[in-house]
Coordinates of C-alpha atoms and ligand atoms in Angstrom, one line a residue:
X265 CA -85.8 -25.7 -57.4
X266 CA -84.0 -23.6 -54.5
X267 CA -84.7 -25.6 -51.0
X268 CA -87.1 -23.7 -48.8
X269 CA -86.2 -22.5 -45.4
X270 CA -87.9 -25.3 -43.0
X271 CA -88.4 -25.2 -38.8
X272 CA -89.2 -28.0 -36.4
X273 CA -89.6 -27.7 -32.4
X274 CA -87.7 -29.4 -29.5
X275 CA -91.3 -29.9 -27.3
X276 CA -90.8 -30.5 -23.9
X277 CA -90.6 -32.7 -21.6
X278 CA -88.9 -35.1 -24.0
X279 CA -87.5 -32.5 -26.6
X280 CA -87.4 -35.0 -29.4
X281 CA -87.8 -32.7 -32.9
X282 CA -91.6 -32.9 -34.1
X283 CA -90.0 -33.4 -37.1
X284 CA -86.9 -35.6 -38.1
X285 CA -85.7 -37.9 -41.0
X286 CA -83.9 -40.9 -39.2
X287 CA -83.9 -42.6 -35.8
X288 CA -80.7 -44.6 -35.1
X289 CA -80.8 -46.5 -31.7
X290 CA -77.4 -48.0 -30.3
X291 CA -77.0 -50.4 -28.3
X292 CA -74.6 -52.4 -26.0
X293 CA -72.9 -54.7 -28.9
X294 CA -72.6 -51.5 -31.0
X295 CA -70.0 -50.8 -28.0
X296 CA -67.8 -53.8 -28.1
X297 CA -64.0 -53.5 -26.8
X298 CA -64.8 -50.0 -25.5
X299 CA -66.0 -50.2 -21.7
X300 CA -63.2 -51.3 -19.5
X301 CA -64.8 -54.1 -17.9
X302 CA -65.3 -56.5 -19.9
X303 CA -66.6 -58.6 -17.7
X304 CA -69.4 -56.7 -16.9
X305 CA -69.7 -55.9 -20.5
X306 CA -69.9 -59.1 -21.6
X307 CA -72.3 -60.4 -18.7
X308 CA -75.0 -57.2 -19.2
X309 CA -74.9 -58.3 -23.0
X310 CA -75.7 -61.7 -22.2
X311 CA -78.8 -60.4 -19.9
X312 CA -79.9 -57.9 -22.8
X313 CA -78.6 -55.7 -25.7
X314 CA -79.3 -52.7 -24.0
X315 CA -80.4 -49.3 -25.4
X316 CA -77.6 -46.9 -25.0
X317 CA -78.5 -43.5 -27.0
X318 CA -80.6 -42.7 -29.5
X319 CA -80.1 -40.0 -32.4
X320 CA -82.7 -37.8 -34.3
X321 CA -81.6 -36.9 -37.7
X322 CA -82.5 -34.0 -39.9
X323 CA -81.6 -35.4 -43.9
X324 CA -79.7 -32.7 -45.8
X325 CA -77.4 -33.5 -48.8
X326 CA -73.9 -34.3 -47.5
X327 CA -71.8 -31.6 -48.7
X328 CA -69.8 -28.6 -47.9
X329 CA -72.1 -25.6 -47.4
X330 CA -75.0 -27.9 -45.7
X331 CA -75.6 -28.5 -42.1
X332 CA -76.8 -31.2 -40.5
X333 CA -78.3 -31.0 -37.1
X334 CA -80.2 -33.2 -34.9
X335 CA -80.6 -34.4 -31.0
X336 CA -78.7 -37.2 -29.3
X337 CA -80.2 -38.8 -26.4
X338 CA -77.7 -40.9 -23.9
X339 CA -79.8 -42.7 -21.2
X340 CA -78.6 -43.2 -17.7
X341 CA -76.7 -46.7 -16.6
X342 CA -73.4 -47.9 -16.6
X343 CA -71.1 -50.7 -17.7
X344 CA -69.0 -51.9 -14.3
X345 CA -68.3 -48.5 -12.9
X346 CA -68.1 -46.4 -16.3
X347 CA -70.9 -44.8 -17.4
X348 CA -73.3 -45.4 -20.6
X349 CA -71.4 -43.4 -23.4
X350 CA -71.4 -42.7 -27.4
X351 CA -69.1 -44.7 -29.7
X352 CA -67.3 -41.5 -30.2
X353 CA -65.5 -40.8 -33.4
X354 CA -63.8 -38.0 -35.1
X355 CA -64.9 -36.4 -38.4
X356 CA -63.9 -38.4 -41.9
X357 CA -62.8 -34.8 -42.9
X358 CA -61.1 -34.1 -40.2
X359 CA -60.6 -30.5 -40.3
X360 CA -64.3 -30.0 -40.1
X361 CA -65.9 -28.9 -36.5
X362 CA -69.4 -29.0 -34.5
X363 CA -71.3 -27.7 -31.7
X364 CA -73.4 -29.3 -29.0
X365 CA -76.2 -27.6 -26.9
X366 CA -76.4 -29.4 -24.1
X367 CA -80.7 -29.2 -23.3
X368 CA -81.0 -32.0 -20.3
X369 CA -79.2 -34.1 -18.2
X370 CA -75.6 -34.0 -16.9
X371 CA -72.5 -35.7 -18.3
X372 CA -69.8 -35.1 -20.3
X373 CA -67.8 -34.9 -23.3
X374 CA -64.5 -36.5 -23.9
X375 CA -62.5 -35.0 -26.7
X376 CA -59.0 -35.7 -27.9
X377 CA -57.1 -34.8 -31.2
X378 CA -53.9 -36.5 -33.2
X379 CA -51.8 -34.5 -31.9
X380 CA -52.7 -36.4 -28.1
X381 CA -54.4 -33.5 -26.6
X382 CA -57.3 -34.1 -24.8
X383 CA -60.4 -32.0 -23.1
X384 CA -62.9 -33.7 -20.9
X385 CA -65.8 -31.2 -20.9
X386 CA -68.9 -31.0 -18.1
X387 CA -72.3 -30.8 -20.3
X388 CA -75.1 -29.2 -18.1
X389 CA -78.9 -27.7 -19.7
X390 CA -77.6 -24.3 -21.5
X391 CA -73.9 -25.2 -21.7
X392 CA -72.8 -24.6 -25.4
X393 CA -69.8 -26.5 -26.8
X394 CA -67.4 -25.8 -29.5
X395 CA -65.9 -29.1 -30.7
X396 CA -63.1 -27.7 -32.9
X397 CA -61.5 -29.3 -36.2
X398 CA -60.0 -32.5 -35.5
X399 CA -60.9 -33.5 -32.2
X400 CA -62.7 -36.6 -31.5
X401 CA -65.9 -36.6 -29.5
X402 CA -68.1 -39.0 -27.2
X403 CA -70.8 -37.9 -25.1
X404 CA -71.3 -39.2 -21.3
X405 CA -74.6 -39.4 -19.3
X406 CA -73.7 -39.3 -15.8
X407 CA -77.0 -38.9 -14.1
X408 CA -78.3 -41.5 -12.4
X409 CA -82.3 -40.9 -13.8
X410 CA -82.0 -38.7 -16.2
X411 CA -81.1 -38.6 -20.2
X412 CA -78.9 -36.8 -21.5
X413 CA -79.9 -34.8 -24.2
X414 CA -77.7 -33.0 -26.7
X415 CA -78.7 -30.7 -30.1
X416 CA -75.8 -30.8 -32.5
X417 CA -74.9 -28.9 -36.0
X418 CA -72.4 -30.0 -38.3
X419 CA -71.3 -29.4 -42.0
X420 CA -73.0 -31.2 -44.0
X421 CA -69.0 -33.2 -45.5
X422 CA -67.8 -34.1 -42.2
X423 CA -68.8 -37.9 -42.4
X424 CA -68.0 -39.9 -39.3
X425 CA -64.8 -41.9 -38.9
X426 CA -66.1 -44.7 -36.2
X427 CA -62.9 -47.2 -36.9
X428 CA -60.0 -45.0 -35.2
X429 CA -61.8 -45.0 -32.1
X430 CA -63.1 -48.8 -32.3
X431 CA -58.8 -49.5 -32.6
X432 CA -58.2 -47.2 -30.1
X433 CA -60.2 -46.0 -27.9
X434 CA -60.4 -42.2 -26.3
X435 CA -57.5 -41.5 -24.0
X436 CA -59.5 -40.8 -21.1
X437 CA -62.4 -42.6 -19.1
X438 CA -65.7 -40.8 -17.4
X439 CA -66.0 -43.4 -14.0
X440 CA -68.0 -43.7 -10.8
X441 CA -66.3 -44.3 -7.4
X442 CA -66.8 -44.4 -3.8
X443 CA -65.4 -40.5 -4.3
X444 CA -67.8 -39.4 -6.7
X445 CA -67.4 -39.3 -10.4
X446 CA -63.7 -39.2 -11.7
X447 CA -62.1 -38.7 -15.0
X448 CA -59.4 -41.5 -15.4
X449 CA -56.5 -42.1 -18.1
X450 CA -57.7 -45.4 -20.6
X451 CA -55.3 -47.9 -19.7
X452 CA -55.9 -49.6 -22.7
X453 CA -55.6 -47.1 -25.0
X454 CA -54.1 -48.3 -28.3
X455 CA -53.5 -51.6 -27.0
X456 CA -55.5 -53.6 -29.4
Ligands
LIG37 O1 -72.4 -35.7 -34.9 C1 -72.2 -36.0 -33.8 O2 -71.1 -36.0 -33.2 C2 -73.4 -36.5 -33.0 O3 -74.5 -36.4 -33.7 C3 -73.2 -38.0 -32.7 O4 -73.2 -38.6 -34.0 C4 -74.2 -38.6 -31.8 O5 -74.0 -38.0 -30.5 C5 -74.0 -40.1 -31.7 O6 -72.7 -40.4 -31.4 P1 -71.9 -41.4 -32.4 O7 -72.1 -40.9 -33.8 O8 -70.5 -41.4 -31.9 O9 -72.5 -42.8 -32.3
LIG38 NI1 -69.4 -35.5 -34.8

């Protein structure tokens, strides 16, 4: 039987689809060996496994010619001086792109490719982002109240590779300072 063309709305204040399929939740210890300090790290963990981001999933068969869509939520906070964040990852097939629409919040997104390239993009409400093919991606709340709050379409064969950025890291760090937010090279990138 053919699918059926389906709709669902992103209500406001929250924006969380009234419909979805899944609702992951990550937290802290999902984030291990990515937030510089790891002192404070280890001392927020000990407090409480904190809720970092949540994602709402629309279910669609994974495979080429499908999209899959949904709405990531980061909450505000930080880890030491570097702000709550996504694991980040890049696609399993890598030459496979998305898009983000940024609808709340502020932060950013940190993007880098094999090739060592790297973009670090400011997400504001009606910014639209073109992640292309092979560039990893990890979104960055940096408000200090406020989610924020992403709707993203991929194809439905990307699959997420997780485990290059768990060795790794991204090459470049979203931090507060005394001067305001700045974007700062990883010193431990690949150092694992
Ligand atoms: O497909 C994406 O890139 C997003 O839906 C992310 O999966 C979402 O923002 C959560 O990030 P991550 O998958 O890195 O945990
Ligand atoms: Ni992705």
């Amino acid at each position: 039987m053919p699918d059926l063309p389906f709709t669902f709305t992103l209500p406001t204040p929250e924006l969380i689809p009234s419909h979805y399929d899944n609702h992951i939740q990550r937290r802290l210890s999902a984030l291990k060996g990515q937030f510089l300090d790891e002192k404070a790290y280890a001392e927020m963990l000990g407090r409480e496994d904190t809720l970092l981001y949540e994602v709402y999933e629309i279910t669609r068969p994974q495979a080429a010619g499908e999209l899959l869509t949904g709405l990531s939520v980061v909450h505000p906070g930080k880890v030491g001086g570097e702000f709550f964040m996504t694991k980040g990852h890049f696609h399993a097939v890598l030459e496979t792109a998305e898009v983000y629409l940024c609808l709340k919040g502020e932060g950013f997104m940190v993007m880098e490719n094999p090739e060592g390239e790297c973009v670090v993009e400011r997400l504001a409400p009606g910014k639209v982002l073109y992640v292309p093919p092979r560039w990893a991606h990890r979104s960055v709340c940096t408000s200090r109240q406020e989610d924020l709050v992403t709707f993203f379409i991929y194809p439905g064969n990307s699959g997420h590779d997780y485990g290059t950025i768990e060795q790794q890291g991204f090459r470049k760090l979203v931090m507060d300072s005394p001067a305001g937010i700045v974007i700062v090279d990883n010193p431990r990138w690949n150092k694992k």
